[in-house]
PDB file of C-alpha atoms in Angstrom:
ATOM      1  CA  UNK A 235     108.879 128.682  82.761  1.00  0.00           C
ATOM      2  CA  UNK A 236     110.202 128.843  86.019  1.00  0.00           C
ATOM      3  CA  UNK A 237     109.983 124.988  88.320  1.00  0.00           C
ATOM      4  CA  UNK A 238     108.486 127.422  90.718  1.00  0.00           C
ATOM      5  CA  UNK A 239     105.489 128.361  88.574  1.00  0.00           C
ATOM      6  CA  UNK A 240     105.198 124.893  86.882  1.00  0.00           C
ATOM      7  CA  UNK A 241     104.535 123.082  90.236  1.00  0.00           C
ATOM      8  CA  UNK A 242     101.489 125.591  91.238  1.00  0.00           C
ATOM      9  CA  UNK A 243     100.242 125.119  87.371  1.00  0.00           C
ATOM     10  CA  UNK A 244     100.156 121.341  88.237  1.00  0.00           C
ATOM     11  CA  UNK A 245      98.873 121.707  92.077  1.00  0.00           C
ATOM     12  CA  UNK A 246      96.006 123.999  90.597  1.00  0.00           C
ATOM     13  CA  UNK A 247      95.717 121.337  87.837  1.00  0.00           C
ATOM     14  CA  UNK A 248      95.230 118.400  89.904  1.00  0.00           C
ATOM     15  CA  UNK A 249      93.445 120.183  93.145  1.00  0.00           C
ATOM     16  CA  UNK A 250      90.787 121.862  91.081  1.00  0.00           C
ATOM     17  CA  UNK A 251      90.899 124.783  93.350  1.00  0.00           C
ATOM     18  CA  UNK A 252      93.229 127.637  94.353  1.00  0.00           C
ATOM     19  CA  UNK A 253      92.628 126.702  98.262  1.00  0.00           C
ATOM     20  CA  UNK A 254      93.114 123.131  97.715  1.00  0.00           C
ATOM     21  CA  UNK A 255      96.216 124.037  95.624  1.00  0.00           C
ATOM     22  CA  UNK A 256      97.323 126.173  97.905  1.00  0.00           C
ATOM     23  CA  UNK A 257      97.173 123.766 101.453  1.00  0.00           C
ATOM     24  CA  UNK A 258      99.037 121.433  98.962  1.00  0.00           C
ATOM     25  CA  UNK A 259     101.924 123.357  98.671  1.00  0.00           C
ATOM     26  CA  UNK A 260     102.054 125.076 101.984  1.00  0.00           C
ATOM     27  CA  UNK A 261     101.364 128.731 100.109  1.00  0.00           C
ATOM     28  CA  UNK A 262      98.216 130.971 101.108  1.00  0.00           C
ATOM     29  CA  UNK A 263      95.561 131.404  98.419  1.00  0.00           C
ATOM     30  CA  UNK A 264      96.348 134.956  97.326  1.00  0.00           C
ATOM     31  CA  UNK A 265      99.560 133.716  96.471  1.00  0.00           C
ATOM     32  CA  UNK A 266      98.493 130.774  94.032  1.00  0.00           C
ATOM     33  CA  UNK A 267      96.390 133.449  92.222  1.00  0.00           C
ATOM     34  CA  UNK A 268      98.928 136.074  91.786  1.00  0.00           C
ATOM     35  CA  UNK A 269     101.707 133.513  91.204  1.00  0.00           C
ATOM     36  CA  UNK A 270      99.433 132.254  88.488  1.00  0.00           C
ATOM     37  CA  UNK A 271      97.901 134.917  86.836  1.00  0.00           C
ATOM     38  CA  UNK A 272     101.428 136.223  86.395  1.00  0.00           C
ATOM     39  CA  UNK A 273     102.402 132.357  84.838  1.00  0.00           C
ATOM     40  CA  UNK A 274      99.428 132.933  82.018  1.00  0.00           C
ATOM     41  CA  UNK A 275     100.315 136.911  81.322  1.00  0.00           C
ATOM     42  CA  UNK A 276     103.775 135.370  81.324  1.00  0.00           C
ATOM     43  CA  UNK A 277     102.779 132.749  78.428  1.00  0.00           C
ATOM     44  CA  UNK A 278     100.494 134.869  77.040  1.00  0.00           C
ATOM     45  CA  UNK A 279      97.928 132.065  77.258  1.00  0.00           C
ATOM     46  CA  UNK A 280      94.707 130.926  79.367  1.00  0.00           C
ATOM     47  CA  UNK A 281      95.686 127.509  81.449  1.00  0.00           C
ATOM     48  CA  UNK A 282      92.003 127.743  83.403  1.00  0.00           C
ATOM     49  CA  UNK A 283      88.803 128.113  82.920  1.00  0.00           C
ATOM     50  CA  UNK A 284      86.915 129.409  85.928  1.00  0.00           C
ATOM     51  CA  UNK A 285      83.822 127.690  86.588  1.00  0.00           C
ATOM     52  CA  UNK A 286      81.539 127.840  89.607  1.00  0.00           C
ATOM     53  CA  UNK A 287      83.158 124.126  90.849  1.00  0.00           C
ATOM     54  CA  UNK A 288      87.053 125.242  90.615  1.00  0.00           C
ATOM     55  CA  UNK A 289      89.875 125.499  88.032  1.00  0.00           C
ATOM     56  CA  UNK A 290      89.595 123.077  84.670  1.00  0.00           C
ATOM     57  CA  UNK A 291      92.096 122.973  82.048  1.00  0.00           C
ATOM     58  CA  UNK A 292      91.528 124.629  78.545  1.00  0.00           C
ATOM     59  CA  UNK A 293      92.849 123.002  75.507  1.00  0.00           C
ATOM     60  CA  UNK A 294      95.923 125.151  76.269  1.00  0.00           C
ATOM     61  CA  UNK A 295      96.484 123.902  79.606  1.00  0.00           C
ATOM     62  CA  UNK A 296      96.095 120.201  78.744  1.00  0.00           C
ATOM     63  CA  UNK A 297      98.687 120.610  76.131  1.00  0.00           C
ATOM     64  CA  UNK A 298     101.293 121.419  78.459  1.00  0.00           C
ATOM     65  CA  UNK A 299     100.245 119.445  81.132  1.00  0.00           C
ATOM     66  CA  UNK A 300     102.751 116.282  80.412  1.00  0.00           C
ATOM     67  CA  UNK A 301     105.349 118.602  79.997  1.00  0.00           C
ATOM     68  CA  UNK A 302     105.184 119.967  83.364  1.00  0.00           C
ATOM     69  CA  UNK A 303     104.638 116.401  84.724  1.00  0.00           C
ATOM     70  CA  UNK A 304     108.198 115.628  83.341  1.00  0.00           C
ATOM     71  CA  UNK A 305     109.659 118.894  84.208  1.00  0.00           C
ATOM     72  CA  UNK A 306     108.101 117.490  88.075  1.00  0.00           C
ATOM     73  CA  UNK A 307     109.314 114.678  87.602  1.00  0.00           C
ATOM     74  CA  UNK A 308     113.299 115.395  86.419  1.00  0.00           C
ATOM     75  CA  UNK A 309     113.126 118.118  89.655  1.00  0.00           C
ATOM     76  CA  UNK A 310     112.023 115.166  92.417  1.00  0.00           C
ATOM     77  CA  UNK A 311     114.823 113.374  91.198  1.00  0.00           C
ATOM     78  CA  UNK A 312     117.210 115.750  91.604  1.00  0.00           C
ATOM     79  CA  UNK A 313     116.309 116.717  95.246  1.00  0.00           C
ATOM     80  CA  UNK A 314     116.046 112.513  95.816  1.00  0.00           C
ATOM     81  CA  UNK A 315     119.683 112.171  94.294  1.00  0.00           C
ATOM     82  CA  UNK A 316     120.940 115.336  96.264  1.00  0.00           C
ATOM     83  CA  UNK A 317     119.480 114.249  99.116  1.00  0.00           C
ATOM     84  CA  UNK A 318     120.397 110.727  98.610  1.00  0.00           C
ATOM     85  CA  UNK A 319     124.131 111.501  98.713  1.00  0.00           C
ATOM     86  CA  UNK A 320     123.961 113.282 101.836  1.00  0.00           C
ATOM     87  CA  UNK A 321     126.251 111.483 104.475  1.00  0.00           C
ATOM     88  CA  UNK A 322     125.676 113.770 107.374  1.00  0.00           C
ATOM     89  CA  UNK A 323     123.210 112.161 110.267  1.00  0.00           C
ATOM     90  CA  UNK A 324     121.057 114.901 110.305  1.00  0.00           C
ATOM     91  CA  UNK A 325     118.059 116.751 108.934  1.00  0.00           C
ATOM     92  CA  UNK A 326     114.267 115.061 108.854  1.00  0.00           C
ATOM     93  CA  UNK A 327     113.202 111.849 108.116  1.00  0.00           C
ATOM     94  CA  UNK A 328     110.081 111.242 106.782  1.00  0.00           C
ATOM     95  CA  UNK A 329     108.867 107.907 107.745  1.00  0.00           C
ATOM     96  CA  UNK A 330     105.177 106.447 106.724  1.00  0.00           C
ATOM     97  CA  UNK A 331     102.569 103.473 107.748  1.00  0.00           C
ATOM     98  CA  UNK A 332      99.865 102.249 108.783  1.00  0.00           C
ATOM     99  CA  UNK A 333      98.420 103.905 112.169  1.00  0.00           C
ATOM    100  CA  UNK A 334      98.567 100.554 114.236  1.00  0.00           C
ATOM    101  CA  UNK A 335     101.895  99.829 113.035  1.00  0.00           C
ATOM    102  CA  UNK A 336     103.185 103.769 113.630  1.00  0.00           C
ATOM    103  CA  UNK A 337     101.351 103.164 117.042  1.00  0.00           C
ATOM    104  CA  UNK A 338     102.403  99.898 118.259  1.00  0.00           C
ATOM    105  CA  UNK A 339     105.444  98.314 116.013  1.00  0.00           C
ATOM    106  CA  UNK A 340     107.696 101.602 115.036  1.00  0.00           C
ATOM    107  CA  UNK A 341     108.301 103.213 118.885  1.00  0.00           C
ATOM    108  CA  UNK A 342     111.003 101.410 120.138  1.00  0.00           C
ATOM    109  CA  UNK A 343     112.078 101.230 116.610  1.00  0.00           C
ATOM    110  CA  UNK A 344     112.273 105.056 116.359  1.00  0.00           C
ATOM    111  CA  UNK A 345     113.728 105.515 120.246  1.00  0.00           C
ATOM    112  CA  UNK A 346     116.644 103.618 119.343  1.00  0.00           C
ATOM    113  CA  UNK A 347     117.362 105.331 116.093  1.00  0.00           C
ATOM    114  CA  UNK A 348     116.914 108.826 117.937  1.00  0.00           C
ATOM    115  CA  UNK A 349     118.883 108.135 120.836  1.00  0.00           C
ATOM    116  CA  UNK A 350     122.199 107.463 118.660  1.00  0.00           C
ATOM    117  CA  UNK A 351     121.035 109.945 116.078  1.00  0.00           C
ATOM    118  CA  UNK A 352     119.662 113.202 118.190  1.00  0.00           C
ATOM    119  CA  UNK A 353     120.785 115.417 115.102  1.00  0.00           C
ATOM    120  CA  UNK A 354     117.929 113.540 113.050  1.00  0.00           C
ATOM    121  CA  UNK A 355     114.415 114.862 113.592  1.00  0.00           C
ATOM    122  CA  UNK A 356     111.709 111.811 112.640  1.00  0.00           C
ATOM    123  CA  UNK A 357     108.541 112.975 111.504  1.00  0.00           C
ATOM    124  CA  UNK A 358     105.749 109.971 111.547  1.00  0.00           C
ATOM    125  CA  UNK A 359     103.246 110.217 108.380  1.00  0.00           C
ATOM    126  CA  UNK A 360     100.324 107.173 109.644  1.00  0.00           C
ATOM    127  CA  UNK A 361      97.073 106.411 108.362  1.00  0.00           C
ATOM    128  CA  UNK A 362      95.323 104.730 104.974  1.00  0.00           C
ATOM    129  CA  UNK A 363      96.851 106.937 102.259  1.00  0.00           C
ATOM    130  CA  UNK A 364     100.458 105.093 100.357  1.00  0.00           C
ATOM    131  CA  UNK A 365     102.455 108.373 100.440  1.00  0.00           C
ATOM    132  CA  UNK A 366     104.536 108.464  97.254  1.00  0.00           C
ATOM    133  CA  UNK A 367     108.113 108.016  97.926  1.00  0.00           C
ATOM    134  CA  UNK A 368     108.854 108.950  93.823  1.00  0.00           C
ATOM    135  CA  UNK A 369     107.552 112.606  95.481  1.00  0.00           C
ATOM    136  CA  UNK A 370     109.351 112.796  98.450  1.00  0.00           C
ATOM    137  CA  UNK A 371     106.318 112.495 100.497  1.00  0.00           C
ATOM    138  CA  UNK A 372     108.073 110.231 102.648  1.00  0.00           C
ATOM    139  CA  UNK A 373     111.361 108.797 102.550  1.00  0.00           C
ATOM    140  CA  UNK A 374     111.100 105.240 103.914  1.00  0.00           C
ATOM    141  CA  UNK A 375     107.855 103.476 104.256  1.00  0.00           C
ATOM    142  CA  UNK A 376     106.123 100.297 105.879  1.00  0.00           C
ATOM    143  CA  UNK A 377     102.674  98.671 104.211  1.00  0.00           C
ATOM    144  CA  UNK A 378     101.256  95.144 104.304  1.00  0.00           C
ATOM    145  CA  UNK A 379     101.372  94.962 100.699  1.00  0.00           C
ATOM    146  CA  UNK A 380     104.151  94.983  98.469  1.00  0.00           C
ATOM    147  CA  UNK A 381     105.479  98.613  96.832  1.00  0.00           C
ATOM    148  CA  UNK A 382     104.482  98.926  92.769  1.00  0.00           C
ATOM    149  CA  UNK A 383     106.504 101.995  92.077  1.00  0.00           C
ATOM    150  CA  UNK A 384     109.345 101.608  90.083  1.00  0.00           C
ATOM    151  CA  UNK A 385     112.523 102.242  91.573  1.00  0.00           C
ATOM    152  CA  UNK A 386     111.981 101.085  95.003  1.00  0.00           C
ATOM    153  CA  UNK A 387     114.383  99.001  96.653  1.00  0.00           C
ATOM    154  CA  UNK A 388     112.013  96.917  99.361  1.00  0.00           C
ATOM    155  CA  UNK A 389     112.227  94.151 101.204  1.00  0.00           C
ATOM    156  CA  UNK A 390     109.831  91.982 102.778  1.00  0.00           C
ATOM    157  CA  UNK A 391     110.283  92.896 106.684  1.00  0.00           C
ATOM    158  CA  UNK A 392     108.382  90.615 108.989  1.00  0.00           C
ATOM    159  CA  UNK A 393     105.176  88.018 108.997  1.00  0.00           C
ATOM    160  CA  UNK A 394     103.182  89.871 111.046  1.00  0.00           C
ATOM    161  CA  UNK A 395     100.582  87.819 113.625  1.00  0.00           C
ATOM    162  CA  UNK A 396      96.751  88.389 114.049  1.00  0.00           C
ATOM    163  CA  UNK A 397      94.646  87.535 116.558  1.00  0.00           C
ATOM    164  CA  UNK A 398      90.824  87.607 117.653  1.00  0.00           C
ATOM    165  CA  UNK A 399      89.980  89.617 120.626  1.00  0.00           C
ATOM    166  CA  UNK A 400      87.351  90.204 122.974  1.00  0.00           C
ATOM    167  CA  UNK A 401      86.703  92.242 126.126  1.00  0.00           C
ATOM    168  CA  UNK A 402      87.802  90.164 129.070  1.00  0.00           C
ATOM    169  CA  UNK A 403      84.177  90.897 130.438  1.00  0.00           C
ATOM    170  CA  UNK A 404      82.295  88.895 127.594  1.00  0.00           C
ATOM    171  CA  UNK A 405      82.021  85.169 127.688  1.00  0.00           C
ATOM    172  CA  UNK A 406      84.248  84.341 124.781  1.00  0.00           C
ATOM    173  CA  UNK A 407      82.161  82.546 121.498  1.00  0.00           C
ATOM    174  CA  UNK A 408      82.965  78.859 120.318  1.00  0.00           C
ATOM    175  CA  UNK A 409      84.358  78.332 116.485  1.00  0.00           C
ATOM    176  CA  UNK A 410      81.456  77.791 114.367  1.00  0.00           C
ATOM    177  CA  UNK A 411      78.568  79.362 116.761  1.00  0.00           C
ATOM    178  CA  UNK A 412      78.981  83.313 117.468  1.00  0.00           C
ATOM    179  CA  UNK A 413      75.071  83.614 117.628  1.00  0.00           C
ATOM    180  CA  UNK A 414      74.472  86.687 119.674  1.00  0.00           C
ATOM    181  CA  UNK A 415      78.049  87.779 119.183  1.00  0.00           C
ATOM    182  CA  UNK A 416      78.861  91.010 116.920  1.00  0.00           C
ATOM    183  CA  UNK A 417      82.079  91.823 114.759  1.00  0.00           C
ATOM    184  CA  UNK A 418      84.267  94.752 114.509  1.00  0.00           C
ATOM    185  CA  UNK A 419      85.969  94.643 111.373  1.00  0.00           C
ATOM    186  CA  UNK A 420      87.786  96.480 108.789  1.00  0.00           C
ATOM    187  CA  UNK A 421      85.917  99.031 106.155  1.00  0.00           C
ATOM    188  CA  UNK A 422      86.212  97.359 103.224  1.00  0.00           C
ATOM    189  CA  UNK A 423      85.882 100.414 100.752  1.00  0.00           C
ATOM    190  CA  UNK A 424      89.722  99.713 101.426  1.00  0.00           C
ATOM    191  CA  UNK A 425      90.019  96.280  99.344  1.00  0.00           C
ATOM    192  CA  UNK A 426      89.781  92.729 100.452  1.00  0.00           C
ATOM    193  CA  UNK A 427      90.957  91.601 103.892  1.00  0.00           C
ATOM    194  CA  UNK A 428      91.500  87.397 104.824  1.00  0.00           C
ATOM    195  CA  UNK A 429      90.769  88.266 108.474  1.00  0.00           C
ATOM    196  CA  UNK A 430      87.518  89.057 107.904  1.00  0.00           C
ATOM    197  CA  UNK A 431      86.798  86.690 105.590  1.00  0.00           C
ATOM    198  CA  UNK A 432      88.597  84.449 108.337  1.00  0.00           C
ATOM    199  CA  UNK A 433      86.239  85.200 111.350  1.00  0.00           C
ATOM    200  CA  UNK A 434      82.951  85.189 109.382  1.00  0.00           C
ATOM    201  CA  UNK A 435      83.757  81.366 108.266  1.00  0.00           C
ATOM    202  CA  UNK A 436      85.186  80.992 112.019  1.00  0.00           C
ATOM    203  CA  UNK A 437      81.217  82.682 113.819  1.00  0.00           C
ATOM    204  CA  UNK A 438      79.120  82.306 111.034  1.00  0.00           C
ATOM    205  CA  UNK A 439      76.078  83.014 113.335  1.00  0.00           C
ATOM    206  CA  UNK A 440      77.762  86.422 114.253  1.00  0.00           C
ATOM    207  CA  UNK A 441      76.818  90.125 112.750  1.00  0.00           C
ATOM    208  CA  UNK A 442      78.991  92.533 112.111  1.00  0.00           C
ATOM    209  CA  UNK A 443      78.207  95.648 114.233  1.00  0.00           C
ATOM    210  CA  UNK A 444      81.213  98.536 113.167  1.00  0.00           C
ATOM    211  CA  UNK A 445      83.423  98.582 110.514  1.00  0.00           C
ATOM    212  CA  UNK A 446      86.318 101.320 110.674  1.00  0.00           C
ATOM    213  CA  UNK A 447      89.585 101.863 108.841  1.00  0.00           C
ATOM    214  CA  UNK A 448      91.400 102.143 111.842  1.00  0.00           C
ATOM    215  CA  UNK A 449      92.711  98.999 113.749  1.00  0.00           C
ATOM    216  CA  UNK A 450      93.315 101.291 117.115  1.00  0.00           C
ATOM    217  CA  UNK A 451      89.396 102.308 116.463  1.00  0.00           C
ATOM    218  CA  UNK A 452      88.841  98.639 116.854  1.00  0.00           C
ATOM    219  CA  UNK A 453      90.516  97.884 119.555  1.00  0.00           C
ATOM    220  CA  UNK A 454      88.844 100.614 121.535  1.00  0.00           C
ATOM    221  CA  UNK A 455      85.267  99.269 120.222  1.00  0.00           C
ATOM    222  CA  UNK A 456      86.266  95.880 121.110  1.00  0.00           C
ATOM    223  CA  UNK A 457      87.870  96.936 124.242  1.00  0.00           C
ATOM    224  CA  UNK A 458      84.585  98.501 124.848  1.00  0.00           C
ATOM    225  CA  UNK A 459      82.395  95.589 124.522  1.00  0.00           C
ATOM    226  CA  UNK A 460      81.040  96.345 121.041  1.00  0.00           C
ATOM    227  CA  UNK A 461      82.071  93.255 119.368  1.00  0.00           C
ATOM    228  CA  UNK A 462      84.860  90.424 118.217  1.00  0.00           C
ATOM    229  CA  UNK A 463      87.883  92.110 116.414  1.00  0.00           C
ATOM    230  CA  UNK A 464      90.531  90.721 114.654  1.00  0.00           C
ATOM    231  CA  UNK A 465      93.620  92.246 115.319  1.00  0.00           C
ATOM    232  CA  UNK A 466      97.685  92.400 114.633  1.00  0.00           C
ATOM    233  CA  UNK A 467      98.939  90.969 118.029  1.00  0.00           C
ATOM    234  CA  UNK A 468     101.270  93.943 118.785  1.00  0.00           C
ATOM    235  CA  UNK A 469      97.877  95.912 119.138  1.00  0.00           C
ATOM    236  CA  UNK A 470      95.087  93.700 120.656  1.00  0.00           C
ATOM    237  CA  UNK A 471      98.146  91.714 123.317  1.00  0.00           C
ATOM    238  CA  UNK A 472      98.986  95.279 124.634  1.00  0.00           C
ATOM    239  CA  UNK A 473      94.907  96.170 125.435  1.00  0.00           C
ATOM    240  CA  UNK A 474      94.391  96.037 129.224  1.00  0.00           C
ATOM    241  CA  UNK A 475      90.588  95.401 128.587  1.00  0.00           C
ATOM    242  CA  UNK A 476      91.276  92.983 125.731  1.00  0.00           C
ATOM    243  CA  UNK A 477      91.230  89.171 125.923  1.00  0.00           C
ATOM    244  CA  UNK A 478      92.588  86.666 123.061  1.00  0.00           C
ATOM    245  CA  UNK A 479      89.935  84.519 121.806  1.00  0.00           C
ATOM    246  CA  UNK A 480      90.862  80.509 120.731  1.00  0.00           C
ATOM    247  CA  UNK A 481      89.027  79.848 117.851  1.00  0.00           C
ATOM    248  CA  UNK A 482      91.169  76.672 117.282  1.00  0.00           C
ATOM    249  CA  UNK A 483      93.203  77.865 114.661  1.00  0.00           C
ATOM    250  CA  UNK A 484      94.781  81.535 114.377  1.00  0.00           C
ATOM    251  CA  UNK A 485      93.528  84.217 112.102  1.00  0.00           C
ATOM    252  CA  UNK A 486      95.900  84.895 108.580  1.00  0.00           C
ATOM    253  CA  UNK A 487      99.128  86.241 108.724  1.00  0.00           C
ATOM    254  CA  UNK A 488     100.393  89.957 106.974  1.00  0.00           C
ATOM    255  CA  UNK A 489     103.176  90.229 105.504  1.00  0.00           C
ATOM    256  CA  UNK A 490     105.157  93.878 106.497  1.00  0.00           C
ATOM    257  CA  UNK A 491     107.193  95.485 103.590  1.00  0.00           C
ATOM    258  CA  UNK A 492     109.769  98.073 103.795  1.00  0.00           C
ATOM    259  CA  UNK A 493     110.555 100.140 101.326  1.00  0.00           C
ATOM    260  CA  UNK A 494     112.568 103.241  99.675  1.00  0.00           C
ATOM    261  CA  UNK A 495     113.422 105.098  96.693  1.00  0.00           C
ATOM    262  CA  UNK A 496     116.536 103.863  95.424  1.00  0.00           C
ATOM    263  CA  UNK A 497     117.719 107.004  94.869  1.00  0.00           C
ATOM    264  CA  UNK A 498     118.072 107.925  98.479  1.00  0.00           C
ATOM    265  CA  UNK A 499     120.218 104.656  98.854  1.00  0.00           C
ATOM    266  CA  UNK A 500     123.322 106.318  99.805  1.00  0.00           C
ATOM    267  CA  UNK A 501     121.865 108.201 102.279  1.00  0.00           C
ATOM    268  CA  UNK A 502     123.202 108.429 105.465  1.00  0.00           C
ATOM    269  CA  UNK A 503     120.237 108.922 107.986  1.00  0.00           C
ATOM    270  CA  UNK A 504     118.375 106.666 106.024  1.00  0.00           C
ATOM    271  CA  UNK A 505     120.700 103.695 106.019  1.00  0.00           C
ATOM    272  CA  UNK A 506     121.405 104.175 109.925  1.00  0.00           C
ATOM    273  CA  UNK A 507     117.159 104.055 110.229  1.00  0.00           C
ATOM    274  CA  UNK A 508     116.568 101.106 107.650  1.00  0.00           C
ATOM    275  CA  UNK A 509     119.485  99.277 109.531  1.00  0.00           C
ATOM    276  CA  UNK A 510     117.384  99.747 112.914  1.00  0.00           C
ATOM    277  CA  UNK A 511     114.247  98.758 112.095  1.00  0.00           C
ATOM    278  CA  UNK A 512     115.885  95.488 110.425  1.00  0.00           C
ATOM    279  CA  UNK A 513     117.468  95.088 114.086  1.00  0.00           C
ATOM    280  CA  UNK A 514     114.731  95.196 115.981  1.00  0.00           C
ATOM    281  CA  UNK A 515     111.662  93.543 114.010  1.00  0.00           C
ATOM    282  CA  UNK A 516     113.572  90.755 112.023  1.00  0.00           C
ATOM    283  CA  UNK A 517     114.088  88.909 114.609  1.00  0.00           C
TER     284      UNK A 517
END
C-alpha cells in the first residue's frame, strides 16, 4: 500500500464521509472515491460499509487501521525531521493560538520576524482548536495551558495580565455589589476558567448576560454596553470604548506557553521566529 492511499483510508476512516475526507486533505470528492475504490480492488478487500450516515469500518478495515496509524505516523516524522534540518530562511511557517493572542500579542511579534526574514511566508492558524504539532498542523504554537504531546520542547513564555472592563459610558460597579450589572464571560463548554469564577465572587449580585468563546467577541459586547468582561490586558487596554474597572484586587493571571516539535529543532526559520517572540514578550 502506497502512503498516498493509506492517508485517504485513514481521512475516510476518521471523517466518516468522502466530503469530509476530502476538505481534509485538500482533494475533491470524486477523487477520494476513485482513489479508494481502487485501494479495496487493490487489496482485494471491503474497508467500508456504506450506510445512509457515511463510511464505517468493517472488521477488515478495523484490522488495519493501527497499521496505517503507524505507517502515518513514521511518514510525519520524516517530513518533521526533513523539514527540521532545513537551514534555509525560507518557505511557510505555520504558527497557531488563541484568536486574542494572534490578534493582539503576536503582530509586532510577526512584523519583526518578517521584516528580517521576507523569504519566510507566516501563515496565522487562531481560534479554540490545539492544532497538533506531531501532524504538522502547525509548526510552533502558543496556548495558556501547558503542551501534553510527547516530544515537544516548550517553555513557559510570559504571565499574562487580566483585567475587568466596562464601557466608559456605564457607571462602573463596586466589589461585592454588581446588582443591575450583567457579565460577559467565557463559554464554558471549553473547561474551567478562574476569571470567571473570579468576577462572580468579586459582583455576586451580577447576571451573566453572553457567554462566547471568543475574547475579541467580548470585548466588542462589552465595548458595546452589554456587560462586565474580564479580559487579557493586551485586548481590553487597547479598546477605545473600554474602561478598566478597580475591583480592589486584579483578576487571575495566565500563564502563555510556547511550544514545538522537537523534531523541527534545527530548523532554521523556526529558531530565527522562536528567538523573536522570546525578544519581544519576555521582557
Amino acid at each position: 500500500m502506497e502512503w498516498s492511499d493509506v492517508r485517504i483510508f485513514l481521512a475516510v476512516a476518521r471523517e466518516g464521509t468522502l466530503g469530509a475526507a476530502g476538505r481534509s486533505l485538500n482533494l475533491s470528492h470524486p477523487t477520494i472515491s476513485r482513489r479508494l475504490r481502487a485501494l479495496e480492488e487493490a487489496t482485494g478487500q471491503t474497508l467500508f460499509q456504506r450506510t445512509s450516515d457515511g463510511y464505517v469500518l468493517t472488521e477488515e478495515g478495523s484490522a488495519v487501521l493501527s497499521i496505517a496509524e503507524h505507517m502515518e505516523e513514521s511518514a510525519l516524522a520524516i517530513e518533521r525531521r526533513l523539514a527540521g534540518d532545513v537551514q534555509r530562511l525560507e518557505g511557510t511557517l505555520r504558527v497557531s493560538s488563541p484568536d486574542w493572542f494572534g490578534a493582539w500579542v503576536l503582530p509586532p511579534v510577526v512584523a519583526e520576524f518578517v521584516t528580517a526574514h521576507s523569504h519566510v511566508e507566516v501563515e496565522l492558524l487562531t481560534g479554540t482548536r490545539l492544532f497538533s504539532l506531531a501532524q504538522r498542523e502547525a509548526d510552533v504554537a502558543f496556548r495558556i495551558v501547558p503542551f501534553t504531546e510527547a516530544d515537544v520542547v516548550q517553555r513557559k513564555l510570559i504571565e499574562m495580565p487580566y483585567g475587568v472592563y466596562a464601557a466608559k459610558d456605564r457607571e462602573p460597579p463596586s466589589r461585592g455589589g454588581g446588582s443591575g450589572c450583567s457579565l460577559v464571560t467565557m463559554d464554558t463548554s471549553l473547561g474551567a476558567f478562574a476569571d470567571i469564577d473570579w468576577l462572580k465572587e468579586m459582583l455576586p449580585a451580577a447576571r451573566v448576560t453572553v457567554r462566547s468563546n471568543n475574547r475579541n467577541v467580548q470585548a466588542q459586547m462589552s465595548s458595546a454596553g452589554v456587560g462586565i468582561a474580564v479580559l487579557p490586558r493586551p485586548v481590553g487596554d487597547k479598546q477605545p470604548n473600554l474602561q478598566r474597572v478597580d475591583l480592589g484586587e486584579d483578576p487571575p493571571t495566565r500563564d502563555i506557553w510556547m511550544g514545538y516539535h522537537r523534531d523541527l529543532r534545527r530548523s532554521a526559520r523556526l529558531r530565527a521566529f522562536v528567538d523573536t517572540a522570546i525578544r519581544q514578550l519576555s521582557r
